[in-house]
Amino acid sequence: MKRILITGGAGFIGSTLANFYSKEHKVTVIDDLSMGSISNLDSSANLCFIEGSVTDRELMEKVLSKTQFDYIFHLAAIASVADSVARPLETHQINFDSVFQLLELVKNNQFELKRLLFASSAAVYGDEPTLPKQEESVIRPLTPYAIDKFAAEKYVVDYYHLYGVPTSAVRFFNVYGPKQNPESPYSGVISIMMDRYKKLLNKEAIDFTVFGDGTQSRDFVFIEDVIQALDLIATSQDSLGEVYNIGTGKAINLNELVSIVDNFLGINLPICYEDERSGDIKHSLADISKVTEIGYEPNYTVKTGLEKYVSYELNNLNGEDSKK
Ligand code: UD2
């Protein structure tokens, strides 16, 4: 039984990872519940939840000096680019300082650790247009969020090369799936779209706002494939001190997304087209050859992933109805 620490473990990706590992392993989750929710976590005797911030040095020191972990996934972050532009200093403390502090605490306290895995972002590539993005492509971080992710990622891999702390980093492309929070206008576009479909099925008058003409494309990767990639990277020896793109290697535009779900449900989601968002990039696509070399293979196309996600949401809707 492995001992696993997941920071940000009540959020979308973190909670899915925590639920996956807690079936067979001991999982500790630290989360300040700023975006995540305890209800995302399965109730399991293997799961221990600590409410707190990764910036709280005393708390982190206590946790890391008490238990020797096998794996640490550092997913806690303020994931909103817009928030980082509005509050660069505050978000820097969470998106960068907490990582640096964690590295030091791990170096001094964790002696059995097999891997510390840090979640970075495709945001580090910025608006340089060459596609697909390879890990060695031009890095052009354009926002405090992207700068912090890139700097933190560099420290993470350097701690392996300089001090032998076993680390890896991943750059998430556009992850989607159940439990993604649609509350902010800057939440993942698929979570917002799904929210609008649910409202439409509940006969609420809504439309889905598309910024631009809907031809912008992204490499949308289903959460289950992300979990597969994280587990492979954490347990591979070849990934020590390395950074990996996590995507599918295929891109799709927003209009196509809507037509997949429209066809699946046999309804038409009303779309309201508005001006393009400033700072939006037109296209994004991952080259996933590096992670493929250690055995990753996406199991979901965007169509099969979306259909699974929609089916999950429909089951939940029916569950809510039958409770009424
Ligand atoms: C993703 C990340 C962001 C950053 C960025 C780096 C998410 C949620 N965001 O932003 O953190 O890493 O990549 O490039 O993963 N859109 C709409 N309607 C909506 C919401 C969004 O049309 O209600 C558009 C949006 O303007 C954009 C596209 O959908 O063109 C995708 O938006 P997103 O926020 O899901 O993801 P992205 O790639 O802009």
Coordinates of C-alpha atoms and ligand atoms in Angstrom, one line a residue:
M1 CA 0.0 0.0 0.0
K2 CA 1.5 3.3 -1.1
R3 CA 1.3 6.5 0.9
I4 CA 0.3 9.4 -1.4
L5 CA -0.1 13.1 -0.7
I6 CA -2.2 15.2 -3.1
T7 CA -2.3 19.0 -2.7
G8 CA -5.3 20.5 -4.3
G9 CA -6.9 17.1 -3.8
A10 CA -10.4 18.4 -3.5
G11 CA -10.4 20.1 -6.9
F12 CA -11.3 18.6 -10.3
I13 CA -8.1 16.8 -11.2
G14 CA -6.9 16.3 -7.6
S15 CA -10.1 14.6 -6.4
T16 CA -10.3 12.3 -9.3
L17 CA -6.7 11.3 -8.7
A18 CA -7.4 10.9 -4.9
N19 CA -10.5 8.7 -5.6
F20 CA -8.5 6.6 -8.0
Y21 CA -5.6 6.0 -5.6
S22 CA -7.7 5.6 -2.4
K23 CA -9.1 2.3 -3.8
E24 CA -5.8 0.6 -3.0
H25 CA -3.6 3.1 -1.3
K26 CA -3.4 5.5 1.6
V27 CA -4.2 9.0 0.4
T28 CA -3.8 12.3 2.2
V29 CA -5.5 15.4 0.6
I30 CA -4.6 19.0 1.5
D31 CA -7.0 21.6 0.1
D32 CA -8.1 25.0 1.2
L33 CA -11.5 24.5 -0.6
S34 CA -11.2 27.7 -2.5
M35 CA -12.2 26.0 -5.7
G36 CA -12.6 22.4 -4.7
S37 CA -15.2 20.7 -2.5
I38 CA -15.1 17.8 0.0
S39 CA -18.1 16.4 -1.8
N40 CA -15.8 15.5 -4.7
L41 CA -14.1 13.0 -2.5
D42 CA -15.3 9.4 -2.0
S43 CA -15.8 8.4 1.6
S44 CA -13.1 5.9 2.1
A45 CA -11.1 4.7 5.1
N46 CA -8.0 5.2 3.0
L47 CA -8.6 8.9 2.5
C48 CA -7.5 11.5 5.0
F49 CA -8.6 15.1 4.3
I50 CA -6.8 18.2 5.8
E51 CA -8.3 21.6 5.2
G52 CA -5.5 24.1 4.8
S53 CA -3.4 26.1 2.4
V54 CA -0.2 24.9 0.8
T55 CA 1.2 28.3 1.7
D56 CA 0.9 27.5 5.4
R57 CA 4.5 26.5 6.2
E58 CA 3.8 25.2 9.7
L59 CA 1.0 22.9 8.4
M60 CA 3.1 21.6 5.5
E61 CA 6.1 21.0 7.7
K62 CA 3.9 19.1 10.2
V63 CA 2.5 16.9 7.4
L64 CA 5.8 16.3 5.7
S65 CA 7.7 15.5 8.9
K66 CA 5.0 13.2 10.3
T67 CA 4.6 10.8 7.3
Q68 CA 7.0 9.5 4.8
F69 CA 5.2 9.5 1.5
D70 CA 5.9 7.5 -1.6
Y71 CA 4.3 9.9 -4.0
I72 CA 3.4 13.6 -3.8
F73 CA 1.2 15.3 -6.4
H74 CA 1.3 19.1 -6.1
L75 CA -1.9 20.2 -7.9
A76 CA -2.8 23.0 -5.6
A77 CA -2.9 26.3 -7.5
I78 CA -5.0 29.3 -8.5
A79 CA -5.8 27.9 -11.9
S80 CA -7.4 31.1 -13.2
V81 CA -5.2 33.1 -15.6
A82 CA -7.5 36.1 -15.2
D83 CA -7.1 36.0 -11.4
S84 CA -3.3 36.0 -11.8
V85 CA -3.5 39.1 -13.9
A86 CA -5.8 40.8 -11.3
R87 CA -3.8 39.7 -8.2
P88 CA -0.3 38.8 -9.3
L89 CA 1.3 38.9 -5.9
E90 CA -1.3 36.8 -4.1
T91 CA -1.4 34.2 -6.9
H92 CA 2.4 34.1 -7.0
Q93 CA 2.4 33.0 -3.3
I94 CA 0.3 30.0 -4.2
N95 CA 1.5 29.2 -7.7
F96 CA 5.2 29.7 -7.1
D97 CA 6.2 30.2 -3.5
S98 CA 4.3 27.1 -2.3
V99 CA 6.2 25.0 -4.8
F100 CA 9.5 26.3 -3.8
Q101 CA 8.7 25.8 -0.1
L102 CA 7.4 22.2 -0.8
L103 CA 10.7 21.4 -2.6
E104 CA 12.7 22.5 0.4
L105 CA 10.5 20.6 2.9
V106 CA 10.7 17.5 0.8
K107 CA 14.4 17.7 0.4
N108 CA 14.8 18.0 4.2
N109 CA 12.0 15.6 5.4
Q110 CA 11.1 13.0 2.8
F111 CA 13.6 10.2 2.6
E112 CA 11.5 7.4 1.0
L113 CA 9.9 9.5 -1.7
K114 CA 9.6 7.9 -5.1
R115 CA 8.3 11.0 -6.9
L116 CA 7.1 14.5 -6.5
L117 CA 5.0 15.4 -9.5
F118 CA 4.2 19.0 -10.2
A119 CA 1.3 20.2 -12.3
S120 CA 2.3 22.9 -14.8
S121 CA 0.3 24.1 -17.8
A122 CA 0.3 24.5 -21.6
A123 CA 0.1 28.2 -20.7
V124 CA 3.9 28.3 -20.6
Y125 CA 3.9 28.1 -24.5
G126 CA 2.0 31.4 -24.7
D127 CA 1.0 32.7 -28.1
E128 CA 3.9 31.4 -30.2
P129 CA 2.0 30.0 -33.1
T130 CA 4.0 26.8 -34.1
L131 CA 2.0 23.6 -33.5
P132 CA 2.0 21.0 -32.2
K133 CA 3.8 22.0 -29.0
Q134 CA 6.7 19.9 -28.1
E135 CA 8.2 20.1 -24.6
E136 CA 11.3 21.8 -26.2
S137 CA 9.2 24.3 -28.2
V138 CA 9.5 28.0 -27.7
I139 CA 8.3 29.0 -24.2
R140 CA 6.6 32.4 -24.1
P141 CA 4.7 32.8 -20.8
L142 CA 2.5 35.9 -21.1
T143 CA 0.7 36.1 -17.7
P144 CA 1.7 35.9 -14.0
Y145 CA 0.1 32.5 -14.0
A146 CA 2.2 31.2 -16.9
I147 CA 5.4 32.8 -15.6
D148 CA 4.8 31.2 -12.1
K149 CA 4.1 27.8 -13.7
F150 CA 7.2 27.9 -15.8
A151 CA 9.5 29.1 -13.0
A152 CA 8.1 26.5 -10.6
E153 CA 8.4 23.8 -13.2
K154 CA 12.1 24.7 -13.7
Y155 CA 12.8 24.5 -10.0
V156 CA 11.0 21.2 -9.7
V157 CA 13.2 19.5 -12.4
D158 CA 16.3 21.2 -11.1
Y159 CA 15.8 19.8 -7.6
Y160 CA 16.3 16.4 -9.2
H161 CA 19.4 17.4 -11.1
L162 CA 21.0 19.4 -8.3
Y163 CA 19.9 17.6 -5.2
G164 CA 18.5 14.2 -6.3
V165 CA 14.9 14.9 -5.2
P166 CA 12.9 12.6 -7.4
T167 CA 10.7 14.9 -9.4
S168 CA 8.7 15.2 -12.7
A169 CA 6.4 17.9 -14.1
V170 CA 3.5 17.8 -16.5
R171 CA 2.0 20.5 -18.7
F172 CA -1.8 20.0 -18.8
F173 CA -3.6 21.0 -22.0
N174 CA -7.4 21.4 -21.8
V175 CA -8.6 18.8 -19.3
Y176 CA -12.3 18.1 -19.0
G177 CA -14.7 15.7 -17.3
P178 CA -17.0 15.2 -14.3
K179 CA -16.4 17.4 -11.2
Q180 CA -14.9 20.3 -13.1
N181 CA -16.3 23.4 -11.6
P182 CA -18.2 25.6 -14.1
E183 CA -18.8 28.5 -11.7
S184 CA -16.3 31.1 -13.1
P185 CA -16.5 32.6 -16.6
Y186 CA -12.9 31.4 -16.8
S187 CA -13.7 27.8 -15.9
G188 CA -12.9 25.2 -18.6
V189 CA -15.2 25.8 -21.6
I190 CA -16.5 22.3 -21.6
S191 CA -17.6 22.5 -18.0
I192 CA -19.5 25.7 -18.9
M193 CA -21.0 24.1 -22.0
M194 CA -22.1 21.1 -19.9
D195 CA -23.7 23.4 -17.3
R196 CA -25.7 25.0 -20.1
Y197 CA -26.9 21.6 -21.5
K198 CA -28.0 20.6 -18.0
K199 CA -30.0 23.9 -17.7
L200 CA -31.5 23.3 -21.2
L201 CA -32.6 19.8 -20.2
N202 CA -34.2 21.4 -17.1
K203 CA -36.1 23.6 -19.4
E204 CA -34.3 26.8 -18.3
A205 CA -33.9 29.6 -20.9
I206 CA -30.2 29.9 -21.5
D207 CA -27.7 30.2 -24.2
F208 CA -24.0 29.3 -24.4
T209 CA -21.7 32.2 -25.1
V210 CA -19.0 31.5 -27.5
F211 CA -16.2 34.1 -27.6
G212 CA -15.3 34.6 -31.3
D213 CA -16.6 32.5 -34.1
G214 CA -16.1 29.2 -32.5
T215 CA -13.3 28.1 -34.8
Q216 CA -10.7 28.3 -32.1
S217 CA -9.4 24.9 -31.3
R218 CA -7.9 23.1 -28.3
D219 CA -6.4 19.8 -27.4
F220 CA -9.2 18.6 -25.0
V221 CA -8.1 15.6 -22.9
F222 CA -10.5 13.5 -20.8
I223 CA -9.8 13.3 -17.1
E224 CA -9.4 9.5 -17.2
D225 CA -6.6 9.8 -19.7
V226 CA -5.0 12.4 -17.5
I227 CA -5.1 10.0 -14.5
Q228 CA -3.5 7.3 -16.7
A229 CA -0.7 9.7 -17.7
L230 CA -0.1 11.0 -14.1
D231 CA 0.2 7.4 -12.8
L232 CA 2.6 6.4 -15.6
I233 CA 4.8 9.4 -15.2
A234 CA 4.9 9.1 -11.4
T235 CA 6.0 5.4 -11.6
S236 CA 8.3 5.5 -14.6
Q237 CA 12.1 5.7 -14.0
D238 CA 12.6 7.4 -17.4
S239 CA 10.5 10.4 -16.2
L240 CA 12.8 11.5 -13.4
G241 CA 13.7 15.2 -13.8
E242 CA 11.5 15.4 -17.0
V243 CA 8.6 17.5 -18.2
Y244 CA 5.7 16.1 -20.2
N245 CA 2.8 17.4 -22.2
I246 CA -0.5 15.8 -21.3
G247 CA -3.1 16.0 -24.1
T248 CA -4.4 13.8 -26.8
G249 CA -2.4 15.0 -29.8
K250 CA -5.6 16.1 -31.6
A251 CA -7.5 19.4 -31.5
I252 CA -11.1 20.2 -32.1
N253 CA -12.9 23.6 -32.3
L254 CA -15.8 24.8 -30.2
N255 CA -18.5 24.6 -32.9
E256 CA -17.5 20.9 -33.4
L257 CA -17.8 20.3 -29.6
V258 CA -21.3 21.6 -29.5
S259 CA -22.4 19.5 -32.5
I260 CA -21.0 16.3 -30.9
V261 CA -23.1 16.9 -27.8
D262 CA -26.2 18.2 -29.8
N263 CA -26.1 15.0 -31.9
F264 CA -25.7 12.7 -28.9
L265 CA -28.6 14.3 -27.0
G266 CA -30.7 15.1 -30.0
I267 CA -31.2 18.7 -29.0
N268 CA -29.8 22.1 -30.1
L269 CA -27.9 24.2 -27.7
P270 CA -28.6 27.9 -28.5
I271 CA -25.3 29.7 -29.0
C272 CA -24.7 33.4 -28.6
Y273 CA -21.5 34.5 -30.4
E274 CA -19.7 37.4 -28.8
D275 CA -16.4 39.2 -29.4
E276 CA -13.3 37.2 -29.1
R277 CA -11.7 37.4 -25.6
S278 CA -8.6 39.5 -25.5
G279 CA -5.5 37.4 -24.9
D280 CA -7.2 34.3 -26.3
I281 CA -5.0 32.1 -28.4
K282 CA -6.5 30.7 -31.6
H283 CA -5.2 27.2 -31.6
S284 CA -3.5 24.8 -29.1
L285 CA -2.3 21.3 -29.7
A286 CA 0.1 19.0 -27.8
D287 CA 2.7 16.8 -29.3
I288 CA 2.4 13.8 -27.0
S289 CA 5.3 11.6 -28.3
K290 CA 7.4 12.0 -25.2
V291 CA 4.7 10.7 -22.8
T292 CA 3.7 8.1 -25.4
E293 CA 7.3 6.7 -25.1
I294 CA 6.6 5.7 -21.5
G295 CA 3.5 3.9 -22.4
Y296 CA 0.7 6.5 -22.5
E297 CA -2.1 6.0 -25.0
P298 CA -5.3 8.1 -24.8
N299 CA -8.3 5.8 -24.5
Y300 CA -10.8 8.5 -25.3
T301 CA -11.4 10.6 -28.4
V302 CA -13.1 13.9 -27.7
K303 CA -16.4 12.3 -28.9
T304 CA -16.2 9.2 -26.6
G305 CA -14.9 11.4 -23.7
L306 CA -17.8 13.9 -24.1
E307 CA -20.3 11.1 -24.4
K308 CA -19.1 9.5 -21.2
Y309 CA -19.1 12.9 -19.5
V310 CA -22.7 13.7 -20.7
S311 CA -23.9 10.3 -19.6
Y312 CA -22.4 10.8 -16.1
E313 CA -24.2 14.2 -15.9
L314 CA -27.5 12.7 -17.1
N315 CA -27.3 10.0 -14.5
N316 CA -26.7 12.7 -11.8
L317 CA -29.6 14.8 -13.2
N318 CA -31.9 11.7 -13.0
G319 CA -30.6 11.0 -9.5
E320 CA -31.5 14.6 -8.4
D321 CA -34.9 14.3 -10.0
S322 CA -35.7 11.0 -8.2
K323 CA -34.7 12.6 -4.8
K324 CA -37.3 15.4 -5.3
Ligands
UD2_1 C1 -6.5 27.2 -20.9 C2 -6.5 27.1 -19.4 C3 -5.8 28.3 -18.8 C4 -4.5 28.5 -19.4 C5 -4.6 28.5 -20.9 C6 -3.2 28.5 -21.6 C7 -8.5 26.0 -18.6 C8 -9.9 26.1 -18.0 N1 -7.9 27.1 -18.9 O1 -7.3 28.3 -21.3 O2 -5.7 28.1 -17.4 O3 -3.7 27.4 -19.0 O4 -5.2 27.3 -21.4 O5 -3.3 28.7 -22.9 O6 -8.0 24.9 -18.8 N2 -14.8 30.1 -24.2 C9 -16.0 30.4 -24.7 N3 -17.1 30.4 -23.9 C10 -17.0 30.3 -22.5 C11 -15.7 30.0 -22.0 C12 -14.6 29.9 -22.9 O7 -16.2 30.6 -25.9 O8 -18.0 30.3 -21.8 C13 -13.7 30.0 -25.2 C14 -12.4 30.8 -24.7 O9 -12.5 32.2 -25.1 C15 -11.4 30.0 -25.5 C16 -11.9 28.6 -25.5 O10 -13.2 28.7 -25.2 O11 -11.2 30.5 -26.8 C17 -11.2 27.7 -24.4 O12 -11.3 28.4 -23.2 P1 -10.8 27.7 -21.8 O13 -10.9 28.8 -20.8 O14 -11.6 26.5 -21.6 O15 -9.4 27.3 -22.1 P2 -8.1 28.1 -22.6 O16 -7.4 27.2 -23.6 O17 -8.4 29.4 -23.1

